[in-house]
Structures are given as structure tokens and as C-alpha cells.
Amino acid sequence: MRATPPRPPKSHRQSHSSNKPKREDEREKPESPVSDVPKFVTLTGNVTVQELAERMSIQPADVIKHLFMKGIMRTVNQLIEFELAKELATEMEYEVSTEEVKPVEDAKTQARAAAKAKAKATAEENGELTTRPPVVTIMGHVDHGKTSLLDAIRQTKLQLVEGEAGGITQHIGAYHVEVESEEGVRQIVFLDTPGHEAFTAMRARGAKATDIAILVVAADDGVMPQTIEAIDHAKAAGVPIIVAVNKIDKAGADPDRVLSQLMEHDLLPDTFGGDTVTVSVSAKKRTGLDELLEMILLVADMQDLRANLDIPAYGVIVEAELSRGKGAVATALVQNGTLREGDLIVVGSTSGRVRALFDDRGHRVKAAGPSMPVEVLGLDQVPQAGDPFEVVDSIQEMKEIADTRKDAVVARQGHHVSLESLHEMLESGEMKELKIIVKADVQGTAEAIADSVRKLSDEKVQITLLRAASGEISENDVNLAASSNAIIIGFNSSPDQNARQVAESNGVDIRTYNVIYQITDDIQKAMLGMLEPIREEVKIGTAEIRKIFKVGKGSVIAGCMVQEGKIQRNAIVRVERGSDIIYEGKLDNLKRFKDDVKEVASGFECGMSFEKFSELEEGDKVHAFIIKETKQG
């Protein structure tokens, strides 16, 4: 037992006495390294290395080390995929929960948020509401004239400044045009991102920036596959569609045939007594443009688009980039309120103070009202297209909202509907509609599957088909599923590499089948909560026993060299001697030199012992497996 040291002088005691307990804690800590470490962690989506370390109450270096042992390089600020994070936590002997846990806020934060929400609602309700310009996105099949139509409108309606091509000094992703009407001069805002891919990518991030979708269809070509995709995306977003039948000046143009084809996709043209507005145009000869703009304003009036100029602004980011001279530059579309220079704003999970605003003509402005696109300077980092922005009152509030949104993004990534989670979401009342995309090898099969799936709707869940088409499962299909919280059913159809990566990053559930009745079977089981995952063995590594060490009575340690993959503690192992399996069970201990380890990678030596088995010989092969649960289908 250590002798008590001599009592130090008073001056020495005063300067160091407060540190003594800390030194004793540090001395005792290695003796009980897990005493303060929780063995429970909640994961709801992708997390950074830093976030995972904080949730597990360990150092980020420990997470990086375990990833490195798996052959994966990550820095503290890089993301760890949801499944990998679960696997890592399990290997580190943590019990993992995947139930979404809502962040606990203190009373002050809750009161501030409630007061702000109430103030905003009161201001919007009691404030003086004004009509705001509609925001329009142009969609359609490739080469049907989307960009040509945008250019024709831009060049016809923008007041051209001598020496400026197109009347715009810079490209900011959106622009507005002025239209003469009975009420005077009115404005229409066009998002300069033609195509449903950009439209749906923004929706996948929670942005609902578009009021009206213009569907461009070439009169000489008719409805094509991407036209159908555009219809599906616009319907899923719930925005009204105006059909612009383009290229009516070309030989072989047949607008009536286009209108008939549209009826096959539940778009009944107004010329046939329906409610879908159609306009014949020629982007090349610039005919029909005035009527198209007039119809946009008419549809906008039917929507009664209104906003309050007097409240703090909020809206969505259209696009963003890093400029060498300006720093982070973002094109913001104000949806309500007024954005001013000097405002504190939160954009997604970043923030800043507005240093300068530029309109779509390149002119510096002091403020931007509802539906106005404006270039914003002053953000700390480059946001992403689709990120929401909001003006706040203080720097403290700005930081709190940015942190909350960051957590919300992570939670959303792990909270996409799947067949496994369907029953739970139905029981909790979180979901009453299951949206499905069907892709099959041929169109007839896709339609037959769609009919079968629709019939499964009952009083608890309404099944909605967003799309039933032939071909491979594409990135566009996954984007639609991500933005609409849908699942994808593939029959003799599989996702391409890009689609698979996007699905993994967004948590989209893709099911592939080659027997039709299994599709309806799995959906019914999911609705009843009876769908179970498939359990399968996955081989992770092989080692060779090089030396046998006897330790104690009847116990042995096998000195091994890992030859491929990796060996994990608590893995299932099979020991082979020649062509015979002499042992199958659990790996009991795994050591590197004298230290217990959780895994050993290929090319390294290790020591192993096996549960209730010691009849080992040099030259025996050890094959390690883990049990992996995979989705059916």
C-alpha cells in the first residue's frame, strides 16, 4: 500500500489541491474503462463520425480506428451510412435502437419556438395579404423544346439592355418576366431548371417551391416516356399542370393526337371539356407565348396565391455554389415575407448574415419580396438546392435552428417507409397511404401488377400507384420514391448502379421479384405486421491455425494467421480439417498478443479459442461467418 506523501507547503496546496481528485480519477479510469460508458445507442439515419462518438460517449478516434480495421477511411466530419453505423455499434457491444427519438428541448427553447410560430401565424392571418407571382417549372421529354421555350419567353418578355445577351448579366437559376394583363403589369417567376429530375430532387429535400408545372410535348412526336415520368412527378407533387403543345410549326405536327394521348394518362384537355389547360405554341417562331403566359396567370388566380410582405422572410434555395471572389453564393426564392440586407438567416443546417442581395438582372437590391428569386451573399457554407431558409431574430436562435435542422435531416434519412416498417407506421397513425412505383420487364406485366396491388387497399391503408412502367429501375424512379415516401416494386427489373446508390443514401426500399403472387403476398404480410426478414450467413474471413498453445487444464489457444477478410469476436466459426468440418460454433476469445480485440484483419496474427472445443491441430482452417438479416424480395 502506498505511503502517504509529506504534506506540501500551503502555497503549493492552494495551487494544486483542486487537481488532486482529477489525478486520482485518471489513475483509476483504466481499471474500469466501461463503468461510465452507456451500452445503449439510438440511430435513426446516417451520422457523422463525431455524432456517433458523442452518442456512444467515446472519442471520435475510437470510431475512426474501428472503421479503419474494417478497411474504411473516415474523418470526424464525414458521414457513416445508417447500416454501417448500426453494424459498428453492435460490434462495439452497444444495444442499438432504431426508433426515432425526438430531440428534448428545454422549456425556454420550446416557449420561444411556440411564441414564434404563433406570432408568424397571427401575422399571416391578420397582416395585409397581397397577391404574389406564381412560380413555374417547365418539364417534359428530351428534345421537346423545354429550354427553347424558356429562352423564347425570356427574350420576348425581358426588357433587353443594349449589349447584354438575353438581358441577364448573370445566371442565378431563376428569373421573372412581366406580363400585361387587365389588372396591369403582373409577374411570373420561372425556375431555370427545366426537367423533372431537378424538380423532384428539390422535393426530395423537402422543398415545395413550384406552384405550376408546364408540361412541354412536341406536336410532331407526341407523349414519350419522359413525358409520362414528368406527369407522374407533377401529380405526386400535387401541382396543377398546363400542357404546352410545342413545335406546331413543324411538318407532321398533330396537336390533336397529343391531346388524345394525354387522356390515356388521366389528363383531360380543356378543349375536350376537361380541366387540364392546354396551349399550342412554337418556341422557334415565338407564337402562342402570350396565351401561355395568360393561362399561367389564370391558373395562378384559381390557386389564390397570397403572401404577407411584413413578416420575416422564409423560402427555399434554388441553387448554390462557392465563388472565389464572393464566397458561398445561394439563389434564394422568397416564399413569404421580405428578405433584407442585414437579416440573420438560417439556410438548411448553415447560417449567416445577408451581406448583399442581387436580383435576376444582376442589380443590387435592398430587399426581395414573395416569389422573388435573389442571389444571397454572406452564408458560412454552401447550402444545397432544396434547403429551406428562414430569417431569425438573434444569433443564438440562428444556431439553435441550424442544429435542429441538422438533426431533422439525419432523422428523415432513416425514417423512409419500408415494408418492414409499414405495419408499425399504420398502427401509430403516422401513415394511411402506401405509395408504390412498379417497374417490370414489359409494360403489360407492370399494368397487371399495378391492378393487383391497387386491390389490396382496405380501411387502414390506401394504396396509390405513382407509376407503372417497363424498364430498369432508374435514378429518376428513386428520386420520385424519395420525395413521395414511396417504395419501389421491381418485377424482372433491377436498379442500376446510380439508382442503388441514391436509394441507399435516401433510405428508399426497393423490392425485386420474379413471381407475381409474391408481390401481393409480401404487401399483405407487411400490412398485417407479419413480414419477417430473411436470415442468411455471410462469410467474413478465413484463418489458418499455425500453432497450438496449451493453457491450463484442457484449454488451448490456437495461434492463427488471418488469410482473407477478417475474424470478429463472437462470430460463428467452422473449423475444417481437410474436407471435414470438425467444429461449428461460436468464437469464444480473440486476442492480439495479450490483448482482447474485437476483430483482426487479413495479414495479421491472432490467438483464438472456441466454446467447449479444444481438439485442434496445426493446419486446420477457421472460417468465420455472421448472420445478416436481409429484406425479402
XYZ file of C-alpha atoms in Angstrom:
633
model
C 0.000 0.000 0.000
C 1.427 3.398 -0.995
C 2.657 5.555 1.908
C 1.010 8.947 2.459
C 3.265 11.629 0.921
C 4.525 14.511 3.083
C 2.092 17.446 3.420
C 3.116 20.077 0.845
C 3.608 23.759 1.696
C 0.491 25.938 1.877
C 1.242 27.788 -1.357
C 1.668 24.516 -3.180
C -1.598 23.170 -1.744
C -3.516 26.227 -2.930
C -2.312 25.932 -6.480
C -2.697 22.183 -6.899
C -5.199 20.860 -4.379
C -8.090 21.203 -6.805
C -6.288 18.976 -9.299
C -5.661 16.079 -6.927
C -9.080 14.357 -7.300
C -8.693 14.617 -11.088
C -5.334 12.815 -10.970
C -6.865 10.041 -8.874
C -9.776 9.695 -11.361
C -7.356 9.463 -14.228
C -5.319 6.841 -12.382
C -8.423 4.716 -11.672
C -10.030 5.122 -15.109
C -8.035 2.398 -16.923
C -9.028 -0.109 -14.203
C -12.739 0.237 -15.109
C -12.890 1.587 -18.679
C -16.531 0.742 -19.275
C -18.016 1.820 -15.957
C -19.346 5.136 -17.315
C -19.955 4.095 -20.919
C -23.626 3.539 -21.805
C -24.331 0.313 -23.624
C -27.330 1.683 -25.466
C -27.369 3.956 -28.534
C -30.186 5.278 -30.736
C -29.622 5.573 -34.501
C -32.259 6.895 -36.898
C -30.198 7.607 -40.031
C -26.783 8.477 -41.380
C -24.486 10.118 -38.812
C -21.056 11.725 -38.846
C -18.136 10.127 -37.024
C -18.308 12.940 -34.454
C -22.044 12.440 -33.850
C -21.709 8.665 -33.464
C -18.855 9.102 -30.989
C -20.906 11.574 -28.938
C -23.914 9.248 -28.849
C -21.704 6.372 -27.675
C -19.778 8.580 -25.196
C -16.411 7.655 -26.699
C -13.689 9.516 -28.529
C -14.027 10.044 -32.325
C -10.585 8.443 -32.674
C -12.037 5.152 -31.386
C -14.743 5.210 -34.092
C -12.163 6.056 -36.770
C -9.955 3.201 -35.520
C -12.771 0.640 -35.747
C -13.682 1.845 -39.226
C -10.035 1.565 -40.252
C -9.968 -2.028 -39.000
C -12.849 -2.684 -41.399
C -10.881 -1.129 -44.263
C -12.960 2.066 -44.272
C -11.423 5.535 -44.045
C -13.477 8.342 -42.493
C -12.675 11.708 -40.919
C -14.559 13.160 -37.947
C -16.923 15.222 -40.119
C -17.675 12.560 -42.736
C -20.915 10.561 -42.766
C -21.259 6.933 -41.728
C -24.107 5.172 -43.526
C -27.027 4.053 -41.363
C -26.453 0.288 -41.783
C -22.691 0.660 -41.239
C -23.276 2.721 -38.076
C -25.609 0.012 -36.711
C -23.066 -2.700 -37.536
C -20.258 -0.714 -35.910
C -22.223 -0.041 -32.711
C -23.224 -3.705 -32.453
C -19.617 -4.831 -32.866
C -18.630 -2.438 -30.076
C -21.192 -4.203 -27.868
C -23.858 -1.500 -27.819
C -27.549 -2.254 -27.917
C -28.884 -0.350 -30.929
C -32.350 1.176 -31.133
C -33.608 2.478 -34.472
C -36.731 4.171 -33.113
C -36.814 7.864 -33.838
C -36.251 9.881 -30.678
C -37.454 13.446 -30.823
C -34.887 15.921 -29.501
C -35.630 17.047 -25.964
C -35.812 20.815 -25.765
C -35.668 22.876 -22.623
C -38.694 24.938 -21.587
C -37.097 28.162 -22.802
C -36.469 26.788 -26.290
C -39.973 25.323 -26.502
C -41.548 28.579 -25.371
C -39.507 30.562 -27.898
C -40.475 28.231 -30.753
C -44.159 28.251 -29.786
C -44.220 32.031 -29.466
C -42.539 32.469 -32.819
C -44.928 30.041 -34.555
C -47.916 31.819 -33.009
C -46.568 35.228 -34.000
C -45.961 34.093 -37.563
C -49.458 32.573 -37.861
C -51.035 35.725 -36.394
C -49.051 37.964 -38.747
C -50.022 35.892 -41.771
C -53.659 35.811 -40.721
C -54.077 39.426 -39.641
C -51.483 41.088 -41.840
C -52.274 42.666 -45.163
C -52.038 39.839 -47.712
C -51.045 40.630 -51.278
C -51.166 38.508 -54.423
C -47.763 37.019 -55.133
C -46.376 35.945 -58.534
C -46.674 32.239 -59.431
C -43.513 30.119 -59.545
C -43.338 27.890 -62.631
C -41.218 24.848 -63.559
C -41.039 23.533 -67.148
C -40.945 19.753 -67.617
C -41.153 17.245 -70.458
C -39.339 14.790 -72.723
C -35.828 15.466 -74.011
C -35.707 17.496 -77.270
C -39.336 18.560 -76.980
C -38.256 22.168 -76.516
C -38.183 22.901 -72.759
C -35.070 25.090 -72.905
C -36.121 26.654 -76.220
C -39.459 27.648 -74.696
C -37.739 29.205 -71.668
C -35.353 31.134 -73.926
C -38.214 32.349 -76.127
C -40.156 33.647 -73.118
C -37.034 35.240 -71.667
C -36.053 37.022 -74.879
C -39.601 38.115 -75.666
C -40.649 39.406 -72.270
C -37.496 40.686 -70.587
C -36.585 44.262 -71.374
C -33.294 43.846 -73.212
C -30.410 46.074 -72.242
C -28.175 47.005 -75.140
C -25.029 44.902 -75.148
C -26.414 42.245 -72.815
C -27.225 38.885 -74.369
C -30.653 37.769 -73.191
C -30.997 40.784 -70.919
C -29.413 38.984 -67.949
C -25.917 39.739 -66.708
C -25.642 36.584 -64.608
C -27.295 33.188 -64.194
C -28.929 32.694 -60.805
C -31.212 29.727 -61.524
C -34.463 31.674 -61.740
C -35.840 34.803 -63.346
C -39.074 36.789 -63.544
C -40.934 38.228 -66.508
C -43.533 40.984 -66.637
C -46.869 40.359 -68.359
C -49.508 42.903 -69.342
C -52.946 41.940 -68.027
C -56.316 43.535 -67.324
C -55.167 44.217 -63.760
C -51.992 45.893 -65.006
C -48.429 44.586 -65.149
C -48.031 41.249 -63.360
C -45.034 38.996 -62.821
C -44.321 35.296 -63.365
C -41.243 33.580 -61.930
C -39.614 30.734 -63.862
C -37.230 28.284 -62.230
C -34.466 27.939 -64.799
C -34.007 24.212 -64.107
C -36.046 22.510 -66.832
C -36.779 18.856 -66.257
C -38.480 16.770 -63.628
C -35.139 15.479 -62.306
C -34.240 18.856 -60.756
C -37.871 19.397 -59.730
C -38.031 16.111 -57.825
C -34.502 16.357 -56.396
C -35.629 19.562 -54.658
C -38.828 17.869 -53.445
C -36.741 15.017 -52.031
C -35.103 17.585 -49.729
C -38.468 18.869 -48.556
C -38.717 21.885 -50.884
C -42.104 22.774 -52.402
C -41.109 25.749 -54.499
C -43.277 25.252 -57.579
C -46.865 26.485 -57.941
C -47.470 25.363 -61.558
C -45.819 22.780 -63.819
C -45.646 23.395 -67.584
C -45.581 20.091 -69.466
C -43.961 20.576 -72.885
C -44.971 17.998 -75.539
C -43.743 18.147 -79.142
C -46.675 18.134 -81.590
C -44.737 16.002 -84.089
C -43.541 13.444 -81.519
C -46.349 13.055 -79.001
C -46.263 11.655 -75.475
C -42.949 9.900 -74.777
C -41.513 8.003 -71.766
C -40.055 11.094 -70.089
C -43.352 12.910 -70.699
C -45.076 10.202 -68.664
C -42.401 10.481 -65.960
C -42.952 14.250 -65.807
C -46.713 13.720 -65.413
C -46.094 11.275 -62.562
C -43.736 13.683 -60.788
C -46.097 16.660 -61.133
C -49.065 14.615 -59.875
C -47.042 13.347 -56.907
C -46.185 16.954 -56.031
C -49.852 17.946 -56.248
C -49.251 20.944 -58.536
C -51.558 21.924 -61.431
C -50.326 21.049 -64.925
C -50.524 23.250 -68.010
C -49.708 21.441 -71.258
C -47.749 23.413 -73.869
C -48.008 21.599 -77.211
C -44.793 22.809 -78.858
C -43.433 22.683 -82.432
C -46.833 23.206 -84.059
C -44.976 24.844 -86.967
C -43.184 21.616 -87.939
C -44.235 19.296 -90.738
C -46.121 16.314 -89.346
C -47.337 18.223 -86.274
C -50.595 16.788 -84.933
C -51.725 18.577 -81.736
C -54.995 16.617 -81.578
C -53.082 13.342 -81.382
C -51.100 14.741 -78.430
C -54.318 15.697 -76.630
C -55.723 12.206 -77.171
C -52.572 10.627 -75.783
C -52.761 12.828 -72.690
C -56.181 11.397 -71.896
C -54.557 7.971 -71.514
C -52.662 9.405 -68.536
C -55.646 10.987 -66.773
C -55.079 14.477 -68.189
C -58.353 15.564 -69.819
C -57.672 18.653 -72.014
C -59.908 21.692 -71.617
C -60.680 21.588 -75.385
C -62.368 18.222 -74.713
C -64.285 19.561 -71.725
C -61.669 18.623 -69.115
C -59.799 20.665 -66.503
C -56.241 20.440 -67.909
C -55.296 23.715 -69.618
C -53.591 23.197 -73.000
C -51.915 25.799 -75.237
C -50.414 25.355 -78.716
C -47.062 27.155 -79.062
C -43.992 27.411 -81.238
C -40.828 28.329 -79.349
C -38.976 28.727 -82.647
C -41.431 31.209 -84.182
C -42.498 32.583 -80.776
C -46.199 32.053 -81.363
C -48.682 31.247 -78.610
C -46.390 32.602 -75.866
C -48.768 35.384 -74.808
C -51.627 32.894 -74.474
C -49.411 30.541 -72.429
C -48.460 33.348 -70.028
C -52.122 34.378 -69.789
C -53.099 30.808 -68.875
C -50.362 30.697 -66.218
C -51.852 33.790 -64.589
C -55.374 32.330 -64.874
C -54.355 29.086 -63.119
C -52.461 31.127 -60.519
C -55.586 33.190 -59.824
C -57.557 29.992 -59.290
C -54.976 28.988 -56.653
C -55.254 32.385 -54.939
C -51.514 32.705 -54.250
C -51.095 35.268 -51.461
C -48.353 36.353 -49.075
C -47.574 38.860 -46.323
C -44.828 41.387 -47.043
C -44.431 42.393 -43.395
C -43.280 39.151 -41.757
C -39.679 37.830 -41.586
C -38.887 36.041 -44.849
C -38.750 32.316 -45.386
C -38.355 30.279 -48.559
C -36.149 27.783 -50.381
C -32.724 27.647 -52.029
C -32.851 27.072 -55.799
C -29.118 26.568 -56.346
C -25.798 27.435 -54.673
C -22.085 27.496 -55.394
C -18.734 28.579 -53.963
C -17.400 31.696 -55.691
C -13.723 32.626 -55.413
C -14.484 36.328 -55.017
C -17.807 36.166 -53.153
C -17.595 33.027 -51.002
C -20.787 30.976 -50.563
C -23.415 32.240 -53.028
C -27.016 30.975 -52.986
C -30.062 31.707 -55.112
C -32.979 32.092 -52.700
C -36.625 32.036 -53.689
C -38.612 34.014 -51.126
C -41.947 32.293 -50.473
C -43.351 34.672 -47.859
C -42.262 37.831 -46.100
C -39.465 40.187 -47.181
C -35.744 39.360 -47.181
C -33.491 42.352 -46.498
C -29.794 43.139 -46.366
C -28.503 42.651 -42.829
C -31.010 39.914 -41.957
C -29.817 36.896 -39.950
C -30.825 33.763 -41.852
C -30.656 30.016 -41.341
C -30.296 28.006 -44.552
C -30.634 24.249 -44.037
C -28.006 23.494 -41.396
C -25.824 26.539 -42.203
C -26.410 30.201 -41.392
C -25.125 33.750 -41.810
C -25.939 37.426 -42.131
C -27.086 38.758 -45.519
C -24.243 40.956 -46.807
C -25.720 41.687 -50.218
C -28.693 40.805 -52.452
C -28.733 40.751 -56.264
C -31.822 40.258 -58.437
C -32.023 38.103 -61.577
C -30.861 41.047 -63.732
C -27.651 41.410 -61.713
C -28.762 44.598 -59.947
C -28.070 45.009 -56.249
C -31.274 45.373 -54.240
C -32.013 46.174 -50.617
C -34.945 43.769 -50.254
C -36.788 40.925 -52.023
C -40.468 40.116 -51.573
C -42.548 36.930 -52.035
C -41.817 34.749 -55.095
C -38.755 36.810 -55.972
C -35.503 34.988 -56.803
C -32.445 36.731 -55.395
C -28.751 35.935 -55.054
C -27.658 35.955 -51.392
C -24.127 36.624 -50.129
C -22.989 36.132 -46.539
C -23.555 32.447 -45.706
C -20.947 30.486 -43.736
C -21.107 27.437 -46.033
C -22.578 26.451 -49.390
C -26.127 25.066 -48.869
C -27.845 22.517 -51.097
C -30.628 23.047 -53.606
C -33.916 22.485 -51.800
C -32.674 23.637 -48.387
C -35.219 25.850 -46.572
C -34.172 29.272 -45.330
C -35.642 31.452 -42.607
C -34.945 34.894 -41.164
C -34.403 34.872 -37.376
C -34.096 37.494 -34.640
C -30.824 36.594 -32.918
C -27.540 34.755 -33.392
C -28.473 32.319 -30.588
C -31.747 31.412 -32.312
C -29.892 31.089 -35.615
C -27.545 28.466 -34.148
C -30.341 26.554 -32.407
C -32.426 26.263 -35.587
C -29.390 25.193 -37.649
C -28.620 22.396 -35.152
C -32.271 21.271 -35.044
C -32.468 21.105 -38.836
C -29.273 19.084 -38.971
C -30.826 16.520 -36.603
C -34.058 16.542 -38.631
C -32.178 15.711 -41.851
C -30.433 12.781 -40.171
C -33.746 11.532 -38.742
C -35.510 11.868 -42.097
C -32.824 9.799 -43.835
C -33.557 6.871 -41.558
C -37.336 7.279 -41.500
C -38.394 6.390 -45.034
C -41.243 3.914 -45.357
C -40.380 0.260 -45.999
C -42.447 -2.900 -45.971
C -40.838 -3.816 -42.625
C -41.853 -0.500 -41.037
C -45.279 -0.271 -42.726
C -47.313 -2.039 -40.036
C -45.762 -0.004 -37.218
C -46.404 3.259 -39.094
C -50.012 2.233 -39.745
C -50.584 1.300 -36.101
C -49.174 4.620 -34.878
C -51.401 6.554 -37.274
C -48.307 8.018 -38.916
C -49.300 6.642 -42.292
C -52.611 5.964 -44.029
C -51.431 5.789 -47.621
C -48.830 3.463 -49.157
C -47.360 4.851 -52.364
C -45.842 2.372 -54.789
C -43.815 2.566 -58.005
C -43.945 -0.541 -60.200
C -41.243 -1.338 -62.784
C -41.400 -4.534 -64.838
C -39.694 -6.089 -67.847
C -42.705 -5.352 -70.095
C -45.488 -2.754 -69.883
C -48.319 -5.287 -69.827
C -46.885 -7.008 -66.763
C -46.386 -3.662 -64.996
C -50.051 -2.772 -65.526
C -51.213 -6.213 -64.342
C -49.155 -5.873 -61.151
C -50.493 -2.345 -60.628
C -54.091 -3.621 -60.858
C -53.368 -6.410 -58.364
C -51.693 -4.067 -55.906
C -54.500 -1.466 -56.041
C -56.995 -4.121 -54.918
C -55.106 -4.562 -51.627
C -56.365 -1.210 -50.280
C -58.503 -1.530 -47.163
C -59.926 0.642 -44.383
C -56.484 1.051 -42.774
C -54.347 1.902 -45.788
C -54.980 3.327 -49.245
C -52.522 2.040 -51.857
C -51.619 4.611 -54.516
C -49.696 3.781 -57.700
C -47.370 6.644 -58.605
C -46.042 4.890 -61.691
C -46.309 1.578 -63.526
C -43.770 1.312 -66.343
C -41.324 -1.016 -68.068
C -37.531 -0.925 -67.945
C -34.774 -0.838 -65.345
C -35.303 0.886 -62.001
C -33.663 4.266 -62.640
C -32.362 7.143 -60.559
C -35.495 9.102 -61.548
C -37.669 6.348 -60.058
C -35.691 6.501 -56.814
C -35.906 10.314 -56.672
C -39.668 10.118 -57.100
C -39.876 7.500 -54.348
C -37.637 9.569 -52.045
C -39.651 12.761 -52.499
C -43.018 10.987 -52.178
C -42.127 8.496 -49.400
C -42.886 5.545 -51.673
C -41.487 2.045 -52.134
C -40.378 0.540 -55.448
C -41.508 -2.877 -56.702
C -39.423 -4.415 -59.488
C -40.578 -7.471 -61.448
C -37.733 -8.943 -63.533
C -36.299 -5.442 -63.194
C -33.405 -4.319 -61.008
C -31.883 -0.938 -60.117
C -28.825 0.311 -61.984
C -25.726 1.329 -60.015
C -26.675 5.014 -59.707
C -30.216 4.144 -58.629
C -28.893 1.736 -55.989
C -26.552 4.377 -54.527
C -29.284 7.041 -54.414
C -31.684 4.550 -52.811
C -29.166 3.685 -50.088
C -28.419 7.332 -49.301
C -32.148 8.212 -49.116
C -33.362 5.026 -47.417
C -35.670 4.059 -50.303
C -36.999 0.488 -50.087
C -36.571 -1.405 -53.396
C -38.093 -4.886 -53.730
C -37.358 -7.157 -56.685
C -39.382 -10.261 -57.623
C -39.748 -12.847 -60.370
C -43.034 -14.351 -59.151
C -46.059 -12.021 -59.278
C -48.078 -13.521 -56.404
C -45.145 -12.957 -54.014
C -45.571 -9.203 -54.513
C -49.157 -9.081 -53.248
C -48.280 -11.671 -50.602
C -45.484 -9.513 -49.138
C -47.573 -6.337 -49.170
C -50.420 -8.097 -47.346
C -47.994 -9.503 -44.775
C -46.447 -6.055 -44.313
C -49.878 -4.526 -43.696
C -50.525 -7.171 -41.028
C -47.044 -6.845 -39.496
C -46.143 -10.438 -40.398
C -43.289 -9.808 -42.848
C -40.051 -11.216 -41.471
C -36.572 -10.588 -42.863
C -34.510 -13.371 -44.399
C -31.630 -14.512 -42.191
C -28.524 -15.676 -44.017
C -24.902 -16.495 -43.265
C -22.306 -14.113 -44.670
C -18.712 -15.281 -44.709
C -16.365 -12.593 -43.391
C -12.962 -14.270 -43.268
C -10.658 -17.299 -43.161
C -7.678 -18.069 -40.925
C -5.177 -20.927 -40.667
C -4.050 -22.443 -37.363
C -0.243 -22.270 -37.247
C 0.497 -23.179 -33.599
C -1.291 -24.734 -30.631
C -0.672 -23.373 -27.093
C -1.898 -25.255 -24.019
C -3.174 -23.046 -21.208
C -4.410 -24.667 -18.040
C -6.237 -27.955 -17.786
C -7.776 -28.982 -21.111
C -7.736 -25.486 -22.612
C -5.855 -24.433 -25.726
C -5.210 -21.242 -27.671
C -4.843 -21.549 -31.440
C -2.182 -19.257 -32.894
C -3.604 -18.252 -36.287
C -2.838 -16.177 -39.361
C -5.839 -14.416 -40.960
C -5.558 -15.199 -44.673
C -8.559 -13.339 -46.099
C -11.270 -10.968 -44.908
C -11.381 -10.538 -41.132
C -12.162 -12.505 -37.984
C -14.593 -10.991 -35.459
C -15.083 -11.918 -31.842
C -18.418 -13.705 -31.231
C -18.619 -14.701 -34.912
C -19.906 -18.125 -35.927
C -16.968 -20.317 -36.951
C -16.452 -23.614 -38.729
C -13.163 -25.421 -38.250
C -12.215 -27.615 -41.212
C -9.614 -30.366 -41.320
C -9.150 -31.365 -44.899
C -12.674 -31.744 -46.272
C -14.280 -32.440 -42.885
C -15.943 -29.955 -40.558
C -14.715 -30.834 -37.066
C -16.340 -27.952 -35.173
C -19.150 -25.472 -35.687
C -19.986 -22.948 -33.012
C -19.052 -19.624 -31.502
C -15.645 -17.982 -31.387
C -15.030 -17.585 -27.666
C -11.904 -15.425 -27.425
C -9.909 -13.377 -29.913
C -6.548 -11.888 -28.958
C -3.686 -9.903 -30.466
C -0.659 -10.778 -28.356
C -2.076 -10.476 -24.802
C -4.903 -8.042 -25.576
C -8.531 -8.950 -26.236
C -9.684 -7.459 -29.550
C -12.980 -7.282 -31.405
C -11.598 -8.146 -34.829
C -8.386 -8.974 -36.700
C -7.866 -8.121 -40.357
C -6.205 -10.131 -43.130
C -2.411 -10.482 -42.870
C -2.298 -10.302 -39.061
C -1.650 -12.994 -36.468
C -4.055 -13.670 -33.632
C -4.974 -16.121 -30.927
C -8.347 -17.890 -30.833
C -10.198 -20.181 -28.510
C -13.512 -21.880 -29.182
C -16.516 -22.511 -26.982
C -16.204 -26.003 -25.406
C -13.786 -27.279 -28.066
C -10.034 -27.859 -27.882
C -9.307 -30.725 -30.301
C -7.344 -28.517 -32.698
C -4.355 -29.249 -34.905
C -1.893 -27.148 -36.848
C -3.100 -26.652 -40.415
C -6.808 -26.544 -39.527
C -8.790 -23.849 -41.345
C -11.111 -21.494 -39.491
C -13.977 -19.953 -41.492
C -15.854 -17.082 -39.788
C -19.475 -16.071 -40.524
C -22.009 -13.538 -39.300
C -25.805 -13.743 -39.520
C -27.235 -10.982 -41.679
C -30.909 -10.099 -41.956
C -31.967 -9.016 -45.440
C -35.272 -7.754 -46.788
C -37.446 -10.204 -48.630
C -37.771 -9.799 -52.354
